[in-house]
PDB file of C-alpha atoms in Angstrom:
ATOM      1  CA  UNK A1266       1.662  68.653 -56.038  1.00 83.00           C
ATOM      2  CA  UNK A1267      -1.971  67.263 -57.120  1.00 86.00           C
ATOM      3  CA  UNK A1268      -0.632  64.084 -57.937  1.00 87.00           C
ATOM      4  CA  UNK A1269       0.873  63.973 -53.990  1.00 86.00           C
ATOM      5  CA  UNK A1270      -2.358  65.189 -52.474  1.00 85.00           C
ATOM      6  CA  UNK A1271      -4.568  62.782 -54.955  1.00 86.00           C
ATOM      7  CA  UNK A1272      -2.373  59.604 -53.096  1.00 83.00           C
ATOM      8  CA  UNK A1273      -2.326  61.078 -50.068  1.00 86.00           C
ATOM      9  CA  UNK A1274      -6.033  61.113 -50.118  1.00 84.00           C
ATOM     10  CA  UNK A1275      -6.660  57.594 -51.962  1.00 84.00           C
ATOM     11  CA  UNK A1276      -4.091  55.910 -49.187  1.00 82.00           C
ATOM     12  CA  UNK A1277      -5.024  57.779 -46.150  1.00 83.00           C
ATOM     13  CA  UNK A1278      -8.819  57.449 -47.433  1.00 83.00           C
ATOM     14  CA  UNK A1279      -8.424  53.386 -47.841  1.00 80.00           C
ATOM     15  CA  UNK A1280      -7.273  53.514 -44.358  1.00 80.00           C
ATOM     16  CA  UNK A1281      -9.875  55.517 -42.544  1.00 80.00           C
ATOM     17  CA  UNK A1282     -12.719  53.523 -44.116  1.00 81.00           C
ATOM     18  CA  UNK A1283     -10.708  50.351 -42.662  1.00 77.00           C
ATOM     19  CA  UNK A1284     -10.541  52.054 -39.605  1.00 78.00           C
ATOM     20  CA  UNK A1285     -13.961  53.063 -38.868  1.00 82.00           C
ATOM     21  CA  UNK A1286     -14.597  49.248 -37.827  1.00 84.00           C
ATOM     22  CA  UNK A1287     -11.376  48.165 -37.127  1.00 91.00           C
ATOM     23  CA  UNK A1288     -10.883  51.186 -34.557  1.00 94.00           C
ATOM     24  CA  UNK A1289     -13.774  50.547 -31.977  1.00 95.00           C
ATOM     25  CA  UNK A1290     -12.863  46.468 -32.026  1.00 95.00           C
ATOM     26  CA  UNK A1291      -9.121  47.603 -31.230  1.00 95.00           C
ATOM     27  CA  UNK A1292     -10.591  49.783 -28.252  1.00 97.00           C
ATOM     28  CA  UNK A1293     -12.927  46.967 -26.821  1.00 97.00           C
ATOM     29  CA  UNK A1294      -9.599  44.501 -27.142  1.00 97.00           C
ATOM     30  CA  UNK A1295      -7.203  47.243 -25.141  1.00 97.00           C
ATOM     31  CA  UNK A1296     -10.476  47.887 -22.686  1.00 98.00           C
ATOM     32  CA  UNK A1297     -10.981  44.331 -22.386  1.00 98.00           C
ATOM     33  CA  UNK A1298      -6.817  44.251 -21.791  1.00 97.00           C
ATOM     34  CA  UNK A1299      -6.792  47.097 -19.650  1.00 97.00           C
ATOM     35  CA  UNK A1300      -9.930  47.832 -17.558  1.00 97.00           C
ATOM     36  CA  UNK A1301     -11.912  44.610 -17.640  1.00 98.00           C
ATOM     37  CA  UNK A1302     -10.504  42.640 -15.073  1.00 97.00           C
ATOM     38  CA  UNK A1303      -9.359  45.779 -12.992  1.00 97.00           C
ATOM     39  CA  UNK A1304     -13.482  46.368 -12.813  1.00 97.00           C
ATOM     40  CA  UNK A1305     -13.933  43.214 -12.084  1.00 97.00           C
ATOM     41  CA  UNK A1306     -11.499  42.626  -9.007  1.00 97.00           C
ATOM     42  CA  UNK A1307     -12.827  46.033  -7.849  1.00 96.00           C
ATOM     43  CA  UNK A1308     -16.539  44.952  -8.201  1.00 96.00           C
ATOM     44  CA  UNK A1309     -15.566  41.519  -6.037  1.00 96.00           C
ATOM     45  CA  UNK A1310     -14.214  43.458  -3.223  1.00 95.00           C
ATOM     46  CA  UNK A1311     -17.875  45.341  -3.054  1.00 96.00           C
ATOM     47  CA  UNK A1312     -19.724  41.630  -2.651  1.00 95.00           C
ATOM     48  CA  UNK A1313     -20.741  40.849   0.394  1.00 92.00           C
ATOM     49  CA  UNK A1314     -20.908  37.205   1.643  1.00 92.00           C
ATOM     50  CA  UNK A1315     -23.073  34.246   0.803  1.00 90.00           C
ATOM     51  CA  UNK A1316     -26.172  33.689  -1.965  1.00 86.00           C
ATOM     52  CA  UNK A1317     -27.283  36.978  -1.638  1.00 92.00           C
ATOM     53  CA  UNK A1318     -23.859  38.891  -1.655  1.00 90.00           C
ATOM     54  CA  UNK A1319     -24.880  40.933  -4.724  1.00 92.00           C
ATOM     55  CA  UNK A1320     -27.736  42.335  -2.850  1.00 94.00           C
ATOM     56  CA  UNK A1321     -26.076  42.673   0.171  1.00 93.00           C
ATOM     57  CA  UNK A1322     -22.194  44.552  -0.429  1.00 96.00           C
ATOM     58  CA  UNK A1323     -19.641  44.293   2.036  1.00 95.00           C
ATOM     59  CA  UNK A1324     -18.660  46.996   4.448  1.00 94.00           C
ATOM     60  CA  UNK A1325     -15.431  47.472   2.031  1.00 93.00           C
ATOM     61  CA  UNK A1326     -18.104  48.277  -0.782  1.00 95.00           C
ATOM     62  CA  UNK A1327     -19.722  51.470   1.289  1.00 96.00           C
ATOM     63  CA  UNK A1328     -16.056  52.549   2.099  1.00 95.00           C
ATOM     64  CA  UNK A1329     -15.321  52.504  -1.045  1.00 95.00           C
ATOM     65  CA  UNK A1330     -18.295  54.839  -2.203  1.00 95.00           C
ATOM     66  CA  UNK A1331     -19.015  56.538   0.599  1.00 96.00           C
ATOM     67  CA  UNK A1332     -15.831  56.641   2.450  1.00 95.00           C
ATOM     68  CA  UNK A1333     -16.756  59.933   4.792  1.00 95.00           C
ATOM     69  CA  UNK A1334     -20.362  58.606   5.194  1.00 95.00           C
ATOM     70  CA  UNK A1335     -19.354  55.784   6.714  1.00 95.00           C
ATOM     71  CA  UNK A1336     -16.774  56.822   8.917  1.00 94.00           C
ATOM     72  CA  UNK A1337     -19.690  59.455  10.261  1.00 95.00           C
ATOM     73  CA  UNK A1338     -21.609  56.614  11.375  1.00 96.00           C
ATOM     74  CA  UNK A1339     -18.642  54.383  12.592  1.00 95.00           C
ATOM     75  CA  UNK A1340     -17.895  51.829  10.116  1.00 94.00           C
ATOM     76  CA  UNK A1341     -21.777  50.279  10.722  1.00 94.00           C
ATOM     77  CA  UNK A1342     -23.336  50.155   7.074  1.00 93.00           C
ATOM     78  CA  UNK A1343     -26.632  49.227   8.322  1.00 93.00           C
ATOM     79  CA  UNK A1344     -26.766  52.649   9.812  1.00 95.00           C
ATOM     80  CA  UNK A1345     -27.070  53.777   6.118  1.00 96.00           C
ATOM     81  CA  UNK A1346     -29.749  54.576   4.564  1.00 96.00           C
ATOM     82  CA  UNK A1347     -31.711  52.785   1.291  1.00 97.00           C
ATOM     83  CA  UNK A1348     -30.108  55.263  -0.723  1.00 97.00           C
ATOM     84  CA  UNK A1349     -26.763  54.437   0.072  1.00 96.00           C
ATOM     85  CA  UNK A1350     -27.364  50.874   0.015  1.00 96.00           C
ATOM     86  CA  UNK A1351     -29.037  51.535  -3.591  1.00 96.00           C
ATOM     87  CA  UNK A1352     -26.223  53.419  -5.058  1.00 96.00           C
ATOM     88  CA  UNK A1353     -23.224  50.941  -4.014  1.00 96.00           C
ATOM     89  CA  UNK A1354     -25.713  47.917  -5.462  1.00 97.00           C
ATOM     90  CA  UNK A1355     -26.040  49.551  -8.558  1.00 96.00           C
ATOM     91  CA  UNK A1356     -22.149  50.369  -8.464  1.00 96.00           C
ATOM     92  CA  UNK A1357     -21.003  47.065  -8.010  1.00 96.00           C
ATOM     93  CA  UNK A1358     -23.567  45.665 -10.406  1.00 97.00           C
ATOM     94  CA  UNK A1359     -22.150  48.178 -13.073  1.00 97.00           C
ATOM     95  CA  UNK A1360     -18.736  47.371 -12.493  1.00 97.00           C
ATOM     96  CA  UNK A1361     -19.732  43.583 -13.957  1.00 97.00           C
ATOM     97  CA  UNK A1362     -22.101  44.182 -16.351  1.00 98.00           C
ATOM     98  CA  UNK A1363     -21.239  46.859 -18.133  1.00 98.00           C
ATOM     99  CA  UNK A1364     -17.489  46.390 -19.054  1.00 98.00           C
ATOM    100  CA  UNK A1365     -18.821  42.631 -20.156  1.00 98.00           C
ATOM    101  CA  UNK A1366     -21.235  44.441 -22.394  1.00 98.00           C
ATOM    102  CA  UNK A1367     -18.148  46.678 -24.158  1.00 98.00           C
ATOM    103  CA  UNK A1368     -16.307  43.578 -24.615  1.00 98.00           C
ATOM    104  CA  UNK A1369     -18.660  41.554 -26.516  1.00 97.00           C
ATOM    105  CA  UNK A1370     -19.824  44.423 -28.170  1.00 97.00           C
ATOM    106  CA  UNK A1371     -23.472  44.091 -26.649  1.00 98.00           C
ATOM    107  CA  UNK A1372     -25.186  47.806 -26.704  1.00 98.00           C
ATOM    108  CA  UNK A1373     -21.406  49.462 -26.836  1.00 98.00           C
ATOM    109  CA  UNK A1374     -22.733  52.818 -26.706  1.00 98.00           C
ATOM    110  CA  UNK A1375     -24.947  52.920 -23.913  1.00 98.00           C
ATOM    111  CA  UNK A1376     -22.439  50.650 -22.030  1.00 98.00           C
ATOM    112  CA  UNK A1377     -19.845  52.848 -23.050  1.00 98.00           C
ATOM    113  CA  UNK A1378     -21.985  56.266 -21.418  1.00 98.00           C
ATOM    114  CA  UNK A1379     -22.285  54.314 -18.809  1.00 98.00           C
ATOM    115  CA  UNK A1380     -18.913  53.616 -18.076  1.00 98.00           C
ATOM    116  CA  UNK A1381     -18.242  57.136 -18.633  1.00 98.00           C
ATOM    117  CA  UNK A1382     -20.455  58.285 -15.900  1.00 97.00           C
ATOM    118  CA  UNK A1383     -18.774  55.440 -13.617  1.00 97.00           C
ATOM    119  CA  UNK A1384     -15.607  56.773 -14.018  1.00 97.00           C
ATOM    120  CA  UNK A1385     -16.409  60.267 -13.486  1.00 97.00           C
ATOM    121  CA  UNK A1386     -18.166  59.448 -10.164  1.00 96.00           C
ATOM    122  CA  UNK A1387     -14.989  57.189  -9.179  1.00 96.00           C
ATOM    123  CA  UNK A1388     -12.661  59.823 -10.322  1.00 96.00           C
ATOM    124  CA  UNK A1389     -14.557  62.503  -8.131  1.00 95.00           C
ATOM    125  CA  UNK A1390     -15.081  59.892  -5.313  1.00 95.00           C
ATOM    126  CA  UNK A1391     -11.160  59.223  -5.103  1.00 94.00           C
ATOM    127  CA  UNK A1392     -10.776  63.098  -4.743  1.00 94.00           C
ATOM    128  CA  UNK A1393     -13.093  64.530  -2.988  1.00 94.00           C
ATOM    129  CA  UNK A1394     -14.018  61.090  -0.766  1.00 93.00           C
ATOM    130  CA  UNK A1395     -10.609  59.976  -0.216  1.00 93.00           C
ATOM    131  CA  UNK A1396      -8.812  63.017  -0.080  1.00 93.00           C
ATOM    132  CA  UNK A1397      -7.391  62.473  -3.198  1.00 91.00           C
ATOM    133  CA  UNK A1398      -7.609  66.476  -4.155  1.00 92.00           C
ATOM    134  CA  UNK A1399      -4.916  67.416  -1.665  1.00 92.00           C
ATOM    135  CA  UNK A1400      -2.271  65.258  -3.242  1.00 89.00           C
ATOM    136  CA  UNK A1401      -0.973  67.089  -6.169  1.00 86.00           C
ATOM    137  CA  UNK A1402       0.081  63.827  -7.893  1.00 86.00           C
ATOM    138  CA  UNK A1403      -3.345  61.968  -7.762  1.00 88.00           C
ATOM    139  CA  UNK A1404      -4.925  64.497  -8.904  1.00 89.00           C
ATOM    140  CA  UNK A1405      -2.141  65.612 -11.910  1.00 90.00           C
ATOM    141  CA  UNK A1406      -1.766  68.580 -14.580  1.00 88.00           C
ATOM    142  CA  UNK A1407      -2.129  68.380 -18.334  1.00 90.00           C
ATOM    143  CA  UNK A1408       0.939  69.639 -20.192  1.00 91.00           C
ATOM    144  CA  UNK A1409       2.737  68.999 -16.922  1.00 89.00           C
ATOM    145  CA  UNK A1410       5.143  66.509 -18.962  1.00 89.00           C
ATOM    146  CA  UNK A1411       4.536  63.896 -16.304  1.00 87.00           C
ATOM    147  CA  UNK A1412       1.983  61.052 -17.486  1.00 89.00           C
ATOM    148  CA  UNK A1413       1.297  59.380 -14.472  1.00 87.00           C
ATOM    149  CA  UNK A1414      -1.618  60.907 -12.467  1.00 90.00           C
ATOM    150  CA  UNK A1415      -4.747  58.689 -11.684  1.00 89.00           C
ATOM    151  CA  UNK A1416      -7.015  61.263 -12.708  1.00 91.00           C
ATOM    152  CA  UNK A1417      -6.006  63.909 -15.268  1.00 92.00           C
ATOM    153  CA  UNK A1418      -3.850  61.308 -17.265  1.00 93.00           C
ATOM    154  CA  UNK A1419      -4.830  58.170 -16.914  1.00 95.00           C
ATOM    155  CA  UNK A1420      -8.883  58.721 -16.654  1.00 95.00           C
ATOM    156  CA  UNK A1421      -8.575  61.070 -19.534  1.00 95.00           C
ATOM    157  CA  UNK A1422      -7.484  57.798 -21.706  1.00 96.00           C
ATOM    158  CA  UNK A1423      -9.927  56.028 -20.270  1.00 97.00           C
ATOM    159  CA  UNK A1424     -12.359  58.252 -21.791  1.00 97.00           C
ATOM    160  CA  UNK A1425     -11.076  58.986 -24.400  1.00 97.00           C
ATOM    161  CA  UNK A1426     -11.225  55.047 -25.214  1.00 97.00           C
ATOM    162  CA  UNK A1427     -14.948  55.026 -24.139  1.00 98.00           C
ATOM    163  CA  UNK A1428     -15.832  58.286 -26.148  1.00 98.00           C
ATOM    164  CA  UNK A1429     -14.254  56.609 -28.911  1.00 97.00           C
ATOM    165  CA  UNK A1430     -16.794  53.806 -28.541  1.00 97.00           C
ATOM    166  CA  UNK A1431     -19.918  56.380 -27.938  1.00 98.00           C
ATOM    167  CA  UNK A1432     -19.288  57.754 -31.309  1.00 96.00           C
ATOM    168  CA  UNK A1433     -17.661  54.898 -33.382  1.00 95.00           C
ATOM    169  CA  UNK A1434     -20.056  51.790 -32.130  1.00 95.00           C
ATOM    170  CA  UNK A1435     -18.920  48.299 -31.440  1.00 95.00           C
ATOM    171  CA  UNK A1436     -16.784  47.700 -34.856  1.00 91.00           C
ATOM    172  CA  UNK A1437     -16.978  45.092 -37.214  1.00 88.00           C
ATOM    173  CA  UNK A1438     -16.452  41.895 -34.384  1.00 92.00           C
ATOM    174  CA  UNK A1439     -19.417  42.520 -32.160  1.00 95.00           C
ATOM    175  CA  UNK A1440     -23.069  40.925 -31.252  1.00 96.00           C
ATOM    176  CA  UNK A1441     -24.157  44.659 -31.395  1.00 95.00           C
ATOM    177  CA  UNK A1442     -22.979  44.087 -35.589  1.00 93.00           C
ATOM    178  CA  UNK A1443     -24.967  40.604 -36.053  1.00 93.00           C
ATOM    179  CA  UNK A1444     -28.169  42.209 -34.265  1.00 93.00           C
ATOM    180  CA  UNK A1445     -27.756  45.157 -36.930  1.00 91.00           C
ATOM    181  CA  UNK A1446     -27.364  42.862 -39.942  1.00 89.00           C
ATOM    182  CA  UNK A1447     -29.956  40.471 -38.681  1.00 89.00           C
ATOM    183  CA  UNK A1448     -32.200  43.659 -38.584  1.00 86.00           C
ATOM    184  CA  UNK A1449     -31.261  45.005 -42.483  1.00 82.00           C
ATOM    185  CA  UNK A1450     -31.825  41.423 -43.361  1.00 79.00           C
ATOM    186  CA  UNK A1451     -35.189  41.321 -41.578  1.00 80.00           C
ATOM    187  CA  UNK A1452     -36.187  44.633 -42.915  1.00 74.00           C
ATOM    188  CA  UNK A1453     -34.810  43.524 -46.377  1.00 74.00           C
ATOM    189  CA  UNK A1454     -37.358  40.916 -46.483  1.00 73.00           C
ATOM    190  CA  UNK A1455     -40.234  42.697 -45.323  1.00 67.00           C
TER     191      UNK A1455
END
């Protein structure tokens, strides 16, 4: 039985220390399959028109955010105030910058918080904003056996894919990996 256990441990051991770098670069490749573009083509419906659309979001973009907000002051975002303007600025920013951070591995783990508190406001936004909360299915069950609710099954991937990032890094393919090697090498030399 120690001989089982002893290869047990040396194989499953091998693989975990080839997985502590492989595993984050496999999550940035399945969020850069997944989530990147689907970001992306959300952020573009949030710019407004012209030079200056990211600084000035299209009525879609406040709807989206602040659905009941808007409707309260009859679909005219300029009746908003700074705040509001603020918030879906720094939204649709987030939706482009940080998602390009996780895939090229620039500052993974802040990008990655970030995205976490992203989705948390979008997942709360589609209930409570939408109405999403009083359909059943959007909202979902764990240990329901169905796996298709936006929020309870899918989101909780999503996290878990980001929280796997938080705590793992970039992996071994990543600009955040050649700025920490350039920075042992630097301090090696000093």
């Amino acid at each position: 039985m120690d001989r089982l256990v002893s290869l047990h441990s040396s194989v499953f051991g091998a693989i975990e220390r080839f997985g502590d770098g492989l595993l984050p670069l496999l999550s940035r490749l399945i969020f850069a399959g997944v989530l990147l573009v689907y970001f992306w083509k959300s952020a573009l419906t949030k710019v407004g028109d012209g030079f200056f659309g990211l600084v000035s979001p299209s009525v879609g973009a406040y709807a989206q955010i602040f659905p009941k907000q808007l409707e309260a002051v009859g679909y005219d975002s300029s009746q908003l105030s700074v705040f509001h303007w603020a918030v879906v600025v720094a939204g649709t920013w987030a939706e482009f910058i940080l998602p390009l951070l996780i895939v090229v591995g620039l500052f993974t783990r802040l990008a990655s918080l970030g995205m976490i508190g992203f989705v948390v406001v979008q997942s709360l936004t589609d209930l409570y904003g939408h109405g999403g909360i009083e359909h059943v299915e959007t909202l979902g069950a764990w240990f329901d056996g169905a796996p298709d609710s936006v929020i309870m099954d899918q989101r909780a991937f999503w996290m878990l894919l980001l929280l796997t990032l938080v705590i793992k890094g970039a992996g071994v393919l990543s600009v955040d990996k050649v700025l920490q090697m350039r920075h042992v090498g630097q301090a090696a030399h000093a």
